[in-house]
Tab-separated table of C-alpha atoms in Angstrom:
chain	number	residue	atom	x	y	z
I	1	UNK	CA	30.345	-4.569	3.253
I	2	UNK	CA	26.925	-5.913	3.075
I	3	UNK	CA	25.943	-4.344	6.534
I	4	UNK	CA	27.276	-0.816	5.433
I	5	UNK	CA	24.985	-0.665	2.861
I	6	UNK	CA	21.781	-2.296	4.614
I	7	UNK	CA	22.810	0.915	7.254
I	8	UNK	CA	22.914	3.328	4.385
I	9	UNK	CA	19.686	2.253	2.627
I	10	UNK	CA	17.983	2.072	6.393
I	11	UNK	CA	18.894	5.449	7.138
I	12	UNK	CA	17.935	7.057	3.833
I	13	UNK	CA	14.493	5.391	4.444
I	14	UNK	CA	14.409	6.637	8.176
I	15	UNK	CA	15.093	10.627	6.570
I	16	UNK	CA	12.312	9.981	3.895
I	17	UNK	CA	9.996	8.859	6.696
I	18	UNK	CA	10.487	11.642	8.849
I	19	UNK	CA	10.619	14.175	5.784
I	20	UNK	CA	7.205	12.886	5.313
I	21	UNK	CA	6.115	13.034	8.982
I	22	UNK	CA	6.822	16.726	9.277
I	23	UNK	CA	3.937	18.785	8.203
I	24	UNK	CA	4.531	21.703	5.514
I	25	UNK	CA	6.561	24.585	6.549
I	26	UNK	CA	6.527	26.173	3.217
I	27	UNK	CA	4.287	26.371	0.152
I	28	UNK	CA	7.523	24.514	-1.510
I	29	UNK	CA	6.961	22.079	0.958
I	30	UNK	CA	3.561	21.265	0.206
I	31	UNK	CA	3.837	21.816	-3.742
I	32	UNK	CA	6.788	19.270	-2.896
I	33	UNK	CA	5.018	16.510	-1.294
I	34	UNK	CA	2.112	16.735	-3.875
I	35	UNK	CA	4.088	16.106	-6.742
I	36	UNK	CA	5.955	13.286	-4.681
I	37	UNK	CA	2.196	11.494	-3.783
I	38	UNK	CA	1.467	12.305	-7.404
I	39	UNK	CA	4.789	10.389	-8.589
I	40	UNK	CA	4.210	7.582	-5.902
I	41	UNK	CA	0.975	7.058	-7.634
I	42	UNK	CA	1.982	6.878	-11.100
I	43	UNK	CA	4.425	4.273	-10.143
I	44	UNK	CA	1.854	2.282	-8.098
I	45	UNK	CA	3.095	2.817	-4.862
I	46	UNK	CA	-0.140	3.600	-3.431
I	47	UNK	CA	0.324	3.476	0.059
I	48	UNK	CA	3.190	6.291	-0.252
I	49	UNK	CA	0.316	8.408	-2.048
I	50	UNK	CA	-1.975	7.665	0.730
I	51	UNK	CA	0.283	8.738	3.272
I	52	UNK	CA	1.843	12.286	1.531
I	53	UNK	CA	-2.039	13.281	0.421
I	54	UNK	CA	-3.044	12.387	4.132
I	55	UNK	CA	-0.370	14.446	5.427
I	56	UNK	CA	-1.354	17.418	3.115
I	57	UNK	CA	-4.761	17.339	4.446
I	58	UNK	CA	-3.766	17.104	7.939
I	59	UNK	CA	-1.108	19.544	7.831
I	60	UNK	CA	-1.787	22.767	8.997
I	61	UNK	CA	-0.578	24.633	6.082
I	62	UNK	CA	-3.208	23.134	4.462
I	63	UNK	CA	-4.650	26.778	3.204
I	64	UNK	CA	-1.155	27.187	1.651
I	65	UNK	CA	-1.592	25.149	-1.372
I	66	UNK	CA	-2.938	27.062	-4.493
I	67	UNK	CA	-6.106	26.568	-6.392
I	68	UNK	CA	-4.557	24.503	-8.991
I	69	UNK	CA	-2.774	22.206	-6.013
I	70	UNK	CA	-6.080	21.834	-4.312
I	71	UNK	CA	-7.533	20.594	-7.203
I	72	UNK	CA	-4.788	17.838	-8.168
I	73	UNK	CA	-4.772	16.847	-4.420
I	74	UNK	CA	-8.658	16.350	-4.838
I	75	UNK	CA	-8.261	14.418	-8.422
I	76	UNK	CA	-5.438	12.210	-6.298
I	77	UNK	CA	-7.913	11.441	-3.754
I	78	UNK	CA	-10.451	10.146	-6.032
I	79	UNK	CA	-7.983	8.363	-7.835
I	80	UNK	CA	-6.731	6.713	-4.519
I	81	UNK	CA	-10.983	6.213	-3.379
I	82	UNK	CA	-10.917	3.772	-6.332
I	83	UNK	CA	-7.812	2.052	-6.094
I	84	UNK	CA	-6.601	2.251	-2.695
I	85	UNK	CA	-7.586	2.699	0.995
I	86	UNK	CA	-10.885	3.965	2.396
I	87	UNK	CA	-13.415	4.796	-0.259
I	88	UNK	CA	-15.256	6.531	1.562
I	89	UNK	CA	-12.403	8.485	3.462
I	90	UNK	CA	-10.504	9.563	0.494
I	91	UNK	CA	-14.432	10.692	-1.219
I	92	UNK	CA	-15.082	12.786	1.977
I	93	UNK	CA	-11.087	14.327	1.236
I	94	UNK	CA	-11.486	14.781	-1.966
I	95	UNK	CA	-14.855	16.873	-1.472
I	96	UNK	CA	-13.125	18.850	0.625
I	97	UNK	CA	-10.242	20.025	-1.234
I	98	UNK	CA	-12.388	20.455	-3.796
I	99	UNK	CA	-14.660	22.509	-1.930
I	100	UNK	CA	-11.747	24.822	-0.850
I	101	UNK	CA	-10.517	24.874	-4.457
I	102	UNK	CA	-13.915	26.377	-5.033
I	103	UNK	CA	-14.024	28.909	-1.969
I	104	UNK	CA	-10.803	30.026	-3.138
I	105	UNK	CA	-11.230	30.814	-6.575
I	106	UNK	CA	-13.968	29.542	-8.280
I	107	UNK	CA	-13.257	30.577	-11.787
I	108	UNK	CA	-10.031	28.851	-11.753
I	109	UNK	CA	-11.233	25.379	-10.378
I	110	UNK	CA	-14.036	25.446	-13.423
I	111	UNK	CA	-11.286	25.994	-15.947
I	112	UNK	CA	-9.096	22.763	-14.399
I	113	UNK	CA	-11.925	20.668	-14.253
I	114	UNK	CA	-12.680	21.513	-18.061
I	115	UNK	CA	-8.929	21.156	-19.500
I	116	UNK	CA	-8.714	17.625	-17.216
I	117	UNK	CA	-8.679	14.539	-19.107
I	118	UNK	CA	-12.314	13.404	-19.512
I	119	UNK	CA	-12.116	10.223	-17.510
I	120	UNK	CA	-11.182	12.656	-14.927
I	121	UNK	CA	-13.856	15.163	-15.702
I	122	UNK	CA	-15.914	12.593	-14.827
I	123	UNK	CA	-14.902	11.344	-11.341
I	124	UNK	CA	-14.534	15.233	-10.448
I	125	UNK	CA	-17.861	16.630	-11.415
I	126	UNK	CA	-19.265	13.413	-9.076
I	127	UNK	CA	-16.912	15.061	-6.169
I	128	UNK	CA	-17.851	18.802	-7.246
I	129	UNK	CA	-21.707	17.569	-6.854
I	130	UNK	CA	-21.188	16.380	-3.498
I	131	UNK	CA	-19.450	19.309	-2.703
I	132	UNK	CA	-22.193	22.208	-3.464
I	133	UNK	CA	-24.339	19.180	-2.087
I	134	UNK	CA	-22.813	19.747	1.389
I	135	UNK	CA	-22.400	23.670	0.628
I	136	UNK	CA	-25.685	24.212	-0.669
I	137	UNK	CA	-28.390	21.201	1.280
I	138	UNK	CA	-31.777	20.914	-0.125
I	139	UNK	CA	-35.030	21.429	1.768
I	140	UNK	CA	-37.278	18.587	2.251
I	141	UNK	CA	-39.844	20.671	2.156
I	142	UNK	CA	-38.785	21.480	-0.993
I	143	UNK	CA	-39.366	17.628	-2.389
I	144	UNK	CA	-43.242	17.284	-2.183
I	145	UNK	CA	-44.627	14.647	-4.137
I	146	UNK	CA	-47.354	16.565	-6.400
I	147	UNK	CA	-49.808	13.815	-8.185
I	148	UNK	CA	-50.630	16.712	-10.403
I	149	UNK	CA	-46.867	16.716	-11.850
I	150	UNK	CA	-46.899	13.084	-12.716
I	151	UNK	CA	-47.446	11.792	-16.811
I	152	UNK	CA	-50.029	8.820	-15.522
I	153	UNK	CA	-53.332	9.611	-15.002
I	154	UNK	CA	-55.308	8.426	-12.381
C-alpha cells in the first residue's frame, strides 16, 4: 500500500517538474507560473520561486507577460536577491524586467510602483535607478571636478 502511494506522490512531482521545465506557450501560462513563484514565495519555498521566475525570464515568451506581470516578476526578483540565491543575479533580473515594464508602458509601471507597499517602493525605485542607469549612462566628461563649485575656500 505504502509503495502505491510513494509511486503516486513521485509521479505527481515528476508532472510538476516537467510542467515547470516547459517554457510558456500561452500568456495563461506565464500569468500561471508567476502567481505559482509568487505563492512558492509566500510560503517560503524559495527555491521553487527561484526556479518558476528563472524560467519566466528564460522563456521565450518572455515579451508575453503584461506590464503589471513584468513588474511583480521584477518585485519577486528583488525579493528573492535578498533572501535567496544570487544577489547579484536576481538584481541584474530584476532590472531587466523592470526595464521592459518601462519600455512597454511607462505610465503604467509608475502607477504600480506608487500603489506598492512602501517597503517595496523602496527596493524598486533602487532597481528602477539602475535601470535608466543602464538605459540612460552618464558621461565622464560630464563629472569634472570644478574647485570653483566647492563651499571651502582655498
Amino acid at each position: 500500500m505504502k509503495s502505491i502511494v510513494f509511486i503516486i506522490l513521485g509521479s505527481l512531482l515528476g508532472l510538476v517538474l516537467l510542467t515547470a521545465q516547459v517554457s510558456c506557450a500561452t500568456h495563461e501560462t506565464c500569468s500561471n507560473s508567476l502567481q505559482a513563484a509568487e505563492l512558492a514565495y509566500a510560503n517560503g519555498r524559495y527555491d521553487a520561486a527561484q526556479a518558476l521566475c528563472d524560467e519566466l525570464v528564460s522563456a521565450r515568451e518572455f515579451s508575453s507577460l503584461n506590464t503589471d506581470e513584468l513588474c511583480r516578476l521584477a518585485l519577486l526578483f528583488v525579493r528573492l536577491s535578498e533572501n535567496h540565491g544570487d544577489e547579484n543575479a536576481n538584481t541584474a533580473f530584476a532590472a531587466k524586467t523592470l526595464e521592459a515594464a518601462i519600455e512597454r508602458d511607462a505610465d503604467s509601471t509608475a502607477l504600480f510602483l506608487s500603489l506598492a507597499p512602501v517597503e517595496d517602493q523602496a527596493r524598486l525605485t533602487l532597481i528602477r535607478a539602475i535601470s535608466e542607469g543602464r538605459r540612460n549612462p552618464v558621461s565622464t566628461d560630464s563629472l569634472e571636478f570644478d574647485p570653483a563649485d566647492t563651499i571651502i575656500s582655498y
